[in-house]
Amino acid sequence: MAATSSHPNVETPPHHSSLLIVGSGIFGASTAYHLSLNSSPASLSSITLLDRSSAPSPLAASSDINKIVRADYSSPFYMSLAYEAMDAWSTWPLLKEFYHRTGWVMVDEKGSDLADRIRKNFRESGREDESRDLGLGDEEEVKTGWGGVFQGMDTREYDKAYWNPSAGWADASLAVGAIVKEAIGKGIRYEAGEVTELAVAEGVEGIKSVKTAEGREYTADKILLATGAWTPWLMASLEENLKIMGDASIEKQIFTAGVCTTAFKVQGVESEHYGQMPVLIYGAKGEAMPPNRDGMFKFTNANTFKNTQLHPSGRSISVPRRDQGNVSDKLKDQSLEIVNQRVPSILKNGRQADEWRLCWDVVSPDQNQLITQHPDPRLRNLYLATAGSFHSWKFLPIIGKYVINVLNGKSNGEEKDRAWKWKTEWSSRGAHEKVLPKAELKDFD
């Protein structure tokens, strides 16, 4: 991108912005995009979007082969928000080429009420309920439909399934890149640099500056952290300097977790065969996605994990492993077993996966996003837009307008304000409960 700039490791004067957005994943990208729609050229030139590399950043959870776009939620709040996003995916010229309305099939474990709660919300949403039951027997639709892609699926632990034709998926990295490119084209400044410090100084209210590994320093009237899975680690030194501890710490609001994904390259007849499938939700174990335009057929192992490390502040904090392709044999074996349970044909003749990745996100206890001004008055210029909780990517077209309201001190309405605020207590049922970590990454070493 021509508007992207980076700097050698030399001292330069701090670059000042009215707003500094740190992170160009879905929260940062969407915020920049919505600002670009309604701001003057002069004001846009004073807004900086900063990330460690050109957008889409390859280490961000937002950068991926593909992501699910669906309104299938047990939470009416998120179902409504997802419908708003899906309307944008279907109609916006900027994004609709990346959206594929393939539908989805969800199979639900015995004893689970998740599918029932989702479909109850469909019926009560005021929109047409297009979902319908599917049979799980060997001669029934899950295993015989869509060209027989799911033939051989292990359904012994499952007792119900449904089909929703309104869901689908999107080309993740391409869509984020398009949004950022549009914002830059309208005048948003984009800079590349890896943030290493949120600096404060005695007698200075708020964050004094944001420093990068490249030696660059940024100051801003307002700073928006949209740093995803790196947020707790980045905040730790700041909190230590200000003696922010215990229940007031960012670690009470969010924590970093990872999932393992794998992909197989399919071409020709094989690509056509697997291209018939909808998105598959295999209970709480993970998903299978139709091949993308490059023929990458992706599977997710939803058994999430933390990567707890000792921070220089002395705190133990979960943080992403930088080498996202470094997946242990034990974790690969677990993931391939779940692939075999879903689509066993892809593993015929000892076939090996073509791509492995550890994908990291930051999760809140109730899987609500965290979109708020920091509550500590000493950090009055610091705002957060994070906690994607492995389900927020679909909100790329719309979430930025709500972030802007928070930046401007405006309410998003009682329900949104309550869901996205800095909390001292959380809902008893989460919006995406299966992503709560069940292990440590070291357990797989």
Short mmCIF file of C-alpha atoms in Angstrom, two decimals:
data_model
loop_
_atom_site.label_atom_id
_atom_site.label_comp_id
_atom_site.label_asym_id
_atom_site.label_seq_id
_atom_site.Cartn_x
_atom_site.Cartn_y
_atom_site.Cartn_z
CA MET A 1 0.00 0.00 0.00
CA ALA A 2 1.56 3.26 -1.09
CA ALA A 3 0.43 5.19 2.01
CA THR A 4 2.18 2.77 4.37
CA SER A 5 5.43 4.01 5.87
CA SER A 6 8.03 2.52 8.19
CA HIS A 7 11.09 4.00 9.80
CA PRO A 8 14.66 2.87 10.44
CA ASN A 9 15.94 2.58 13.99
CA VAL A 10 16.87 6.26 14.37
CA GLU A 11 15.60 8.99 16.67
CA THR A 12 12.87 11.06 15.10
CA PRO A 13 10.41 13.51 16.64
CA PRO A 14 7.18 11.94 17.91
CA HIS A 15 4.43 11.80 15.33
CA HIS A 16 1.29 13.38 16.78
CA SER A 17 -2.27 12.40 15.82
CA SER A 18 -5.69 13.37 17.00
CA LEU A 19 -6.40 9.62 17.12
CA LEU A 20 -3.90 6.78 17.08
CA ILE A 21 -5.43 3.37 16.32
CA VAL A 22 -3.05 0.59 17.33
CA GLY A 23 -3.91 -2.59 15.43
CA SER A 24 -5.45 -3.08 11.99
CA GLY A 25 -7.51 -6.19 12.67
CA ILE A 26 -11.28 -6.02 12.42
CA PHE A 27 -11.74 -3.48 15.23
CA GLY A 28 -9.01 -1.12 14.07
CA ALA A 29 -9.74 -1.54 10.37
CA SER A 30 -13.47 -1.03 10.77
CA THR A 31 -12.98 2.02 12.97
CA ALA A 32 -10.60 3.60 10.45
CA TYR A 33 -13.00 2.82 7.62
CA HIS A 34 -16.03 4.39 9.31
CA LEU A 35 -14.00 7.45 10.26
CA SER A 36 -12.99 7.80 6.61
CA LEU A 37 -16.65 7.92 5.54
CA ASN A 38 -17.65 10.98 7.53
CA SER A 39 -14.54 13.03 8.20
CA SER A 40 -12.94 15.90 6.33
CA PRO A 41 -9.61 15.36 4.53
CA ALA A 42 -7.90 17.58 7.09
CA SER A 43 -9.16 15.57 10.05
CA LEU A 44 -8.40 12.25 8.34
CA SER A 45 -4.76 13.21 7.90
CA SER A 46 -4.46 13.47 11.69
CA ILE A 47 -5.69 9.90 12.24
CA THR A 48 -3.02 7.20 12.27
CA LEU A 49 -3.55 3.45 11.96
CA LEU A 50 -0.48 1.62 13.30
CA ASP A 51 0.33 -2.08 13.00
CA ARG A 52 3.45 -4.22 12.98
CA SER A 53 3.24 -4.76 9.21
CA SER A 54 1.23 -3.82 6.15
CA ALA A 55 -2.45 -4.72 6.44
CA PRO A 56 -3.70 -7.31 6.77
CA SER A 57 -1.12 -8.20 9.40
CA PRO A 58 -0.32 -11.91 8.99
CA LEU A 59 -0.15 -12.49 12.77
CA ALA A 60 -3.62 -11.08 13.47
CA ALA A 61 -6.59 -13.35 14.09
CA SER A 62 -8.39 -11.29 11.44
CA SER A 63 -5.97 -12.54 8.78
CA ASP A 64 -7.04 -15.99 7.71
CA ILE A 65 -8.06 -18.21 4.82
CA ASN A 66 -11.71 -17.62 5.61
CA LYS A 67 -14.09 -16.82 8.46
CA ILE A 68 -17.70 -17.74 9.21
CA VAL A 69 -20.46 -15.17 8.67
CA ARG A 70 -23.63 -16.23 10.47
CA ALA A 71 -26.43 -15.04 12.74
CA ASP A 72 -26.72 -18.38 14.53
CA TYR A 73 -26.37 -17.24 18.14
CA SER A 74 -27.87 -18.34 21.42
CA SER A 75 -27.72 -14.63 22.35
CA PRO A 76 -30.51 -12.52 20.76
CA PHE A 77 -28.23 -9.49 21.11
CA TYR A 78 -25.53 -10.98 18.89
CA MET A 79 -28.05 -12.50 16.50
CA SER A 80 -29.42 -9.01 15.82
CA LEU A 81 -25.94 -7.53 15.45
CA ALA A 82 -24.95 -10.35 13.09
CA TYR A 83 -28.00 -9.77 10.90
CA GLU A 84 -26.94 -6.13 10.60
CA ALA A 85 -23.45 -7.24 9.55
CA MET A 86 -24.80 -9.83 7.10
CA ASP A 87 -26.91 -7.19 5.39
CA ALA A 88 -23.70 -5.25 4.81
CA TRP A 89 -21.83 -8.33 3.56
CA SER A 90 -24.61 -8.99 1.08
CA THR A 91 -24.98 -5.48 -0.29
CA TRP A 92 -21.82 -3.40 0.06
CA PRO A 93 -19.94 -3.24 -3.27
CA LEU A 94 -16.66 -3.11 -1.32
CA LEU A 95 -17.28 -6.43 0.44
CA LYS A 96 -19.87 -8.54 -1.32
CA GLU A 97 -17.33 -10.17 -3.67
CA PHE A 98 -15.68 -11.71 -0.61
CA TYR A 99 -18.90 -13.12 0.89
CA HIS A 100 -20.11 -16.63 0.03
CA ARG A 101 -23.60 -17.60 1.20
CA THR A 102 -23.11 -21.37 1.29
CA GLY A 103 -25.30 -22.04 4.31
CA TRP A 104 -24.21 -24.03 7.32
CA VAL A 105 -24.92 -27.35 8.98
CA MET A 106 -24.67 -27.61 12.75
CA VAL A 107 -24.54 -30.97 14.48
CA ASP A 108 -25.12 -30.78 18.23
CA GLU A 109 -23.92 -33.13 20.95
CA LYS A 110 -26.23 -35.29 22.98
CA GLY A 111 -27.34 -33.36 26.04
CA SER A 112 -26.58 -29.94 24.51
CA ASP A 113 -29.31 -27.34 24.17
CA LEU A 114 -27.27 -24.94 22.02
CA ALA A 115 -28.99 -25.68 18.71
CA ASP A 116 -32.40 -25.46 20.38
CA ARG A 117 -31.59 -22.05 21.89
CA ILE A 118 -30.30 -20.74 18.56
CA ARG A 119 -33.38 -21.83 16.67
CA LYS A 120 -35.68 -20.41 19.32
CA ASN A 121 -34.01 -17.06 18.72
CA PHE A 122 -34.55 -17.43 14.97
CA ARG A 123 -38.27 -17.89 15.54
CA GLU A 124 -38.44 -14.87 17.84
CA SER A 125 -36.19 -12.58 15.78
CA GLY A 126 -38.91 -11.13 13.55
CA ARG A 127 -37.06 -12.40 10.48
CA GLU A 128 -37.88 -15.40 8.37
CA ASP A 129 -36.65 -18.59 10.00
CA GLU A 130 -35.03 -20.51 7.15
CA SER A 131 -33.53 -23.24 9.34
CA ARG A 132 -34.77 -26.81 9.32
CA ASP A 133 -33.98 -30.14 10.95
CA LEU A 134 -31.63 -32.63 9.33
CA GLY A 135 -31.26 -36.36 9.95
CA LEU A 136 -27.94 -37.85 11.03
CA GLY A 137 -28.47 -41.42 9.84
CA ASP A 138 -26.27 -42.97 7.16
CA GLU A 139 -29.03 -42.56 4.57
CA GLU A 140 -30.15 -39.13 5.75
CA GLU A 141 -29.31 -35.68 4.48
CA VAL A 142 -26.24 -34.69 6.51
CA LYS A 143 -24.32 -37.67 5.11
CA THR A 144 -25.91 -37.89 1.67
CA GLY A 145 -26.41 -34.21 0.78
CA TRP A 146 -23.88 -31.82 -0.77
CA GLY A 147 -22.35 -34.47 -2.96
CA GLY A 148 -21.77 -36.79 -0.02
CA VAL A 149 -18.93 -34.65 1.36
CA PHE A 150 -19.85 -35.65 4.92
CA GLN A 151 -20.20 -39.35 4.21
CA GLY A 152 -18.50 -41.28 6.97
CA MET A 153 -18.90 -38.49 9.54
CA ASP A 154 -18.80 -39.88 13.08
CA THR A 155 -22.13 -38.87 14.63
CA ARG A 156 -22.23 -41.26 17.57
CA GLU A 157 -21.95 -38.41 20.11
CA TYR A 158 -24.60 -36.30 18.35
CA ASP A 159 -28.36 -36.55 18.24
CA LYS A 160 -29.56 -33.55 16.23
CA ALA A 161 -28.58 -31.33 13.33
CA TYR A 162 -30.02 -28.37 11.44
CA TRP A 163 -29.44 -26.55 8.18
CA ASN A 164 -29.42 -22.75 7.87
CA PRO A 165 -29.10 -21.50 4.28
CA SER A 166 -28.61 -17.86 5.32
CA ALA A 167 -25.12 -18.37 6.77
CA GLY A 168 -21.84 -18.53 4.90
CA TRP A 169 -18.22 -17.42 4.98
CA ALA A 170 -15.93 -14.68 3.74
CA ASP A 171 -12.38 -14.38 2.38
CA ALA A 172 -10.88 -13.06 5.61
CA SER A 173 -7.56 -11.46 4.71
CA LEU A 174 -8.86 -10.07 1.43
CA ALA A 175 -11.83 -8.38 3.10
CA VAL A 176 -9.75 -6.78 5.87
CA GLY A 177 -7.23 -5.62 3.29
CA ALA A 178 -9.98 -4.04 1.19
CA ILE A 179 -11.39 -2.15 4.17
CA VAL A 180 -7.97 -0.78 5.17
CA LYS A 181 -7.08 0.14 1.58
CA GLU A 182 -10.34 2.11 1.29
CA ALA A 183 -9.61 4.00 4.52
CA ILE A 184 -6.07 4.82 3.39
CA GLY A 185 -7.38 5.94 0.02
CA LYS A 186 -9.63 8.46 1.73
CA GLY A 187 -6.78 9.91 3.78
CA ILE A 188 -6.17 7.80 6.90
CA ARG A 189 -2.43 7.57 7.60
CA TYR A 190 -1.06 4.01 7.91
CA GLU A 191 2.26 3.27 9.59
CA ALA A 192 4.10 0.01 10.20
CA GLY A 193 5.80 -0.55 13.51
CA GLU A 194 5.65 -3.02 16.37
CA VAL A 195 4.40 -1.39 19.56
CA THR A 196 6.49 -2.30 22.60
CA GLU A 197 5.52 0.29 25.20
CA LEU A 198 2.64 2.47 26.36
CA ALA A 199 4.58 5.22 28.11
CA VAL A 200 3.36 7.43 30.93
CA ALA A 201 5.11 10.32 32.65
CA GLU A 202 4.68 12.08 35.97
CA GLY A 203 2.57 15.16 35.60
CA VAL A 204 1.17 14.05 32.23
CA GLU A 205 -2.43 12.84 32.19
CA GLY A 206 -3.10 9.79 30.08
CA ILE A 207 -0.72 7.84 27.85
CA LYS A 208 2.22 10.12 27.04
CA SER A 209 3.35 8.16 23.98
CA VAL A 210 3.34 4.83 22.19
CA LYS A 211 6.80 3.48 21.39
CA THR A 212 7.80 0.92 18.79
CA ALA A 213 10.62 -1.57 18.41
CA GLU A 214 11.84 0.46 15.42
CA GLY A 215 12.54 3.47 17.64
CA ARG A 216 9.53 5.50 16.56
CA GLU A 217 7.36 7.36 19.07
CA TYR A 218 3.72 8.34 18.60
CA THR A 219 1.61 10.76 20.61
CA ALA A 220 -2.12 11.31 20.30
CA ASP A 221 -5.06 13.05 21.87
CA LYS A 222 -6.79 9.68 21.98
CA ILE A 223 -5.28 6.21 21.68
CA LEU A 224 -7.39 3.21 20.69
CA LEU A 225 -5.90 -0.19 21.49
CA ALA A 226 -7.27 -2.68 18.98
CA THR A 227 -4.38 -5.04 19.61
CA GLY A 228 -6.30 -8.29 20.01
CA ALA A 229 -4.41 -11.18 21.55
CA TRP A 230 -1.38 -9.01 22.42
CA THR A 231 -3.41 -6.62 24.60
CA PRO A 232 -2.85 -8.18 28.06
CA TRP A 233 0.90 -8.51 27.48
CA LEU A 234 1.17 -4.94 26.15
CA MET A 235 -0.82 -3.52 29.07
CA ALA A 236 1.10 -5.36 31.81
CA SER A 237 4.06 -2.96 32.12
CA LEU A 238 1.74 0.05 32.02
CA GLU A 239 -0.37 -1.40 34.82
CA GLU A 240 2.75 -2.23 36.83
CA ASN A 241 3.99 1.37 36.51
CA LEU A 242 0.64 2.72 37.71
CA LYS A 243 0.13 -0.01 40.35
CA ILE A 244 -3.07 -1.21 38.71
CA MET A 245 -3.60 -4.67 40.13
CA GLY A 246 -6.12 -7.36 40.99
CA ASP A 247 -9.68 -6.74 39.91
CA ALA A 248 -8.69 -3.46 38.22
CA SER A 249 -6.26 -5.21 35.87
CA ILE A 250 -6.91 -5.87 32.18
CA GLU A 251 -6.41 -9.56 32.94
CA LYS A 252 -9.76 -9.61 34.73
CA GLN A 253 -11.43 -8.37 31.53
CA ILE A 254 -9.70 -10.46 28.87
CA PHE A 255 -7.20 -13.28 28.37
CA THR A 256 -5.38 -14.64 25.35
CA ALA A 257 -6.26 -18.02 23.90
CA GLY A 258 -5.32 -19.99 20.81
CA VAL A 259 -6.82 -22.59 18.51
CA CYS A 260 -5.17 -24.87 16.00
CA THR A 261 -6.22 -24.75 12.36
CA THR A 262 -5.14 -26.93 9.48
CA ALA A 263 -5.74 -26.76 5.75
CA PHE A 264 -5.48 -29.02 2.72
CA LYS A 265 -4.81 -27.79 -0.80
CA VAL A 266 -7.50 -29.12 -3.18
CA GLN A 267 -7.62 -28.68 -6.94
CA GLY A 268 -9.66 -29.67 -9.98
CA VAL A 269 -12.32 -32.34 -9.42
CA GLU A 270 -11.47 -32.52 -5.73
CA SER A 271 -11.99 -28.78 -5.35
CA GLU A 272 -15.35 -29.04 -7.08
CA HIS A 273 -16.37 -31.90 -4.80
CA TYR A 274 -15.53 -30.20 -1.52
CA GLY A 275 -16.73 -26.88 -2.90
CA GLN A 276 -20.30 -28.21 -2.72
CA MET A 277 -20.28 -28.22 1.07
CA PRO A 278 -21.71 -25.67 3.48
CA VAL A 279 -19.89 -24.52 6.58
CA LEU A 280 -19.93 -27.41 9.06
CA ILE A 281 -20.15 -26.86 12.81
CA TYR A 282 -19.14 -30.11 14.48
CA GLY A 283 -20.58 -29.43 17.92
CA ALA A 284 -18.04 -27.96 20.33
CA LYS A 285 -15.10 -29.63 18.57
CA GLY A 286 -14.67 -27.23 15.67
CA GLU A 287 -15.58 -26.26 12.15
CA ALA A 288 -14.90 -27.24 8.56
CA MET A 289 -14.98 -24.53 5.89
CA PRO A 290 -15.51 -24.82 2.14
CA PRO A 291 -12.33 -24.36 0.06
CA ASN A 292 -11.50 -20.74 -0.71
CA ARG A 293 -10.53 -19.31 -4.12
CA ASP A 294 -7.01 -20.68 -3.68
CA GLY A 295 -8.29 -24.17 -2.96
CA MET A 296 -7.40 -24.13 0.75
CA PHE A 297 -9.79 -26.41 2.67
CA LYS A 298 -9.64 -25.35 6.34
CA PHE A 299 -10.51 -27.14 9.58
CA THR A 300 -10.52 -25.69 13.10
CA ASN A 301 -9.88 -27.62 16.29
CA ALA A 302 -11.96 -25.67 18.83
CA ASN A 303 -10.14 -27.07 21.86
CA THR A 304 -8.67 -23.75 22.95
CA PHE A 305 -5.58 -23.26 25.08
CA LYS A 306 -3.55 -20.56 26.80
CA ASN A 307 0.17 -19.90 26.44
CA THR A 308 1.07 -18.61 29.89
CA GLN A 309 4.49 -16.98 30.09
CA LEU A 310 6.34 -14.89 32.66
CA HIS A 311 6.11 -11.21 31.74
CA PRO A 312 9.03 -8.87 32.61
CA SER A 313 6.66 -7.26 35.14
CA GLY A 314 6.62 -10.53 37.06
CA ARG A 315 3.09 -11.43 36.07
CA SER A 316 2.15 -14.73 34.43
CA ILE A 317 0.19 -13.83 31.29
CA SER A 318 -1.04 -15.79 28.30
CA VAL A 319 0.48 -14.44 25.09
CA PRO A 320 0.53 -15.57 21.44
CA ARG A 321 3.40 -17.75 20.30
CA ARG A 322 5.09 -15.72 17.60
CA ASP A 323 5.85 -18.67 15.36
CA GLN A 324 2.26 -19.49 14.47
CA GLY A 325 3.30 -22.36 12.23
CA ASN A 326 5.04 -24.15 15.10
CA VAL A 327 2.47 -26.84 15.96
CA SER A 328 3.51 -29.85 18.03
CA ASP A 329 2.91 -33.39 16.81
CA LYS A 330 0.56 -34.02 19.75
CA LEU A 331 -1.66 -31.08 18.82
CA LYS A 332 -1.53 -32.07 15.15
CA ASP A 333 -2.65 -35.60 16.07
CA GLN A 334 -5.59 -34.30 18.09
CA SER A 335 -6.60 -31.95 15.27
CA LEU A 336 -6.36 -34.63 12.58
CA GLU A 337 -8.48 -36.99 14.66
CA ILE A 338 -11.23 -34.36 14.69
CA VAL A 339 -10.76 -33.85 10.92
CA ASN A 340 -11.20 -37.60 10.50
CA GLN A 341 -14.42 -37.51 12.52
CA ARG A 342 -15.84 -34.76 10.27
CA VAL A 343 -14.61 -35.37 6.71
CA PRO A 344 -12.65 -38.64 6.70
CA SER A 345 -12.27 -38.68 2.92
CA ILE A 346 -9.74 -35.82 2.99
CA LEU A 347 -7.29 -38.06 4.90
CA LYS A 348 -7.43 -41.04 2.54
CA ASN A 349 -4.16 -42.72 1.57
CA GLY A 350 -2.25 -41.12 4.42
CA ARG A 351 -2.70 -37.60 3.11
CA GLN A 352 -0.88 -34.89 5.08
CA ALA A 353 -2.08 -31.37 5.75
CA ASP A 354 -0.54 -28.58 3.69
CA GLU A 355 -0.78 -25.84 6.29
CA TRP A 356 -0.84 -25.56 10.09
CA ARG A 357 -1.46 -22.48 12.19
CA LEU A 358 -1.94 -21.43 15.80
CA CYS A 359 -4.56 -18.68 15.62
CA TRP A 360 -4.72 -16.36 18.66
CA ASP A 361 -7.51 -14.13 19.91
CA VAL A 362 -8.37 -12.43 23.17
CA VAL A 363 -11.42 -13.71 25.03
CA SER A 364 -13.61 -12.15 27.70
CA PRO A 365 -15.26 -14.26 30.42
CA ASP A 366 -18.69 -13.88 28.79
CA GLN A 367 -17.32 -13.57 25.24
CA ASN A 368 -18.64 -10.03 24.86
CA GLN A 369 -16.37 -7.54 23.14
CA LEU A 370 -14.63 -4.88 25.22
CA ILE A 371 -15.30 -1.48 23.61
CA THR A 372 -14.77 1.20 26.21
CA GLN A 373 -12.75 4.04 27.61
CA HIS A 374 -10.29 2.81 30.23
CA PRO A 375 -11.89 3.43 33.64
CA ASP A 376 -8.72 4.66 35.38
CA PRO A 377 -8.71 8.51 35.29
CA ARG A 378 -4.91 8.42 34.88
CA LEU A 379 -5.49 6.80 31.48
CA ARG A 380 -8.17 9.16 30.30
CA ASN A 381 -6.98 9.16 26.66
CA LEU A 382 -6.87 5.34 26.40
CA TYR A 383 -9.68 3.37 24.75
CA LEU A 384 -10.02 -0.33 23.99
CA ALA A 385 -11.73 -2.18 21.16
CA THR A 386 -10.93 -5.83 21.54
CA ALA A 387 -12.08 -9.21 22.95
CA GLY A 388 -13.11 -10.76 19.64
CA SER A 389 -13.56 -14.06 21.52
CA PHE A 390 -13.26 -16.05 18.28
CA HIS A 391 -16.65 -14.89 16.98
CA SER A 392 -16.31 -11.19 16.10
CA TRP A 393 -14.75 -11.27 12.65
CA LYS A 394 -18.15 -11.19 10.93
CA PHE A 395 -18.76 -7.72 12.41
CA LEU A 396 -15.98 -6.17 10.29
CA PRO A 397 -18.40 -4.01 8.22
CA ILE A 398 -20.20 -2.44 11.18
CA ILE A 399 -18.30 -2.62 14.48
CA GLY A 400 -16.25 0.51 13.75
CA LYS A 401 -19.23 2.84 13.88
CA TYR A 402 -19.94 1.70 17.42
CA VAL A 403 -16.30 2.15 18.42
CA ILE A 404 -16.46 5.74 17.11
CA ASN A 405 -19.43 6.46 19.36
CA VAL A 406 -17.41 5.32 22.37
CA LEU A 407 -14.48 7.51 21.27
CA ASN A 408 -16.88 10.45 21.03
CA GLY A 409 -18.49 9.77 24.41
CA LYS A 410 -21.82 8.78 22.86
CA SER A 411 -24.01 5.91 23.97
CA ASN A 412 -24.59 2.95 21.67
CA GLY A 413 -27.82 2.21 23.51
CA GLU A 414 -28.31 0.53 26.87
CA GLU A 415 -27.89 -3.04 25.64
CA LYS A 416 -24.66 -2.45 23.70
CA ASP A 417 -23.19 -0.23 26.40
CA ARG A 418 -23.86 -2.93 29.00
CA ALA A 419 -22.41 -5.72 26.85
CA TRP A 420 -19.21 -3.89 25.89
CA LYS A 421 -18.33 -2.00 29.07
CA TRP A 422 -15.47 -2.61 31.53
CA LYS A 423 -17.08 -5.09 33.93
CA THR A 424 -16.98 -6.19 37.53
CA GLU A 425 -19.42 -9.06 36.91
CA TRP A 426 -20.30 -11.15 33.89
CA SER A 427 -23.29 -12.94 32.39
CA SER A 428 -23.89 -16.49 33.58
CA ARG A 429 -24.10 -17.73 29.98
CA GLY A 430 -21.58 -16.62 27.40
CA ALA A 431 -22.05 -15.68 23.76
CA HIS A 432 -19.54 -18.29 22.51
CA GLU A 433 -18.79 -20.57 25.43
CA LYS A 434 -16.90 -23.29 23.59
CA VAL A 435 -13.87 -20.99 23.19
CA LEU A 436 -13.07 -20.83 26.91
CA PRO A 437 -9.57 -22.35 27.20
CA LYS A 438 -9.38 -25.96 28.29
CA ALA A 439 -5.59 -26.43 28.41
CA GLU A 440 -2.16 -24.84 28.17
CA LEU A 441 -0.21 -24.98 24.92
CA LYS A 442 2.67 -26.62 26.80
CA ASP A 443 0.35 -29.59 27.50
CA PHE A 444 0.77 -30.50 23.82
CA ASP A 445 4.57 -30.32 23.74
#
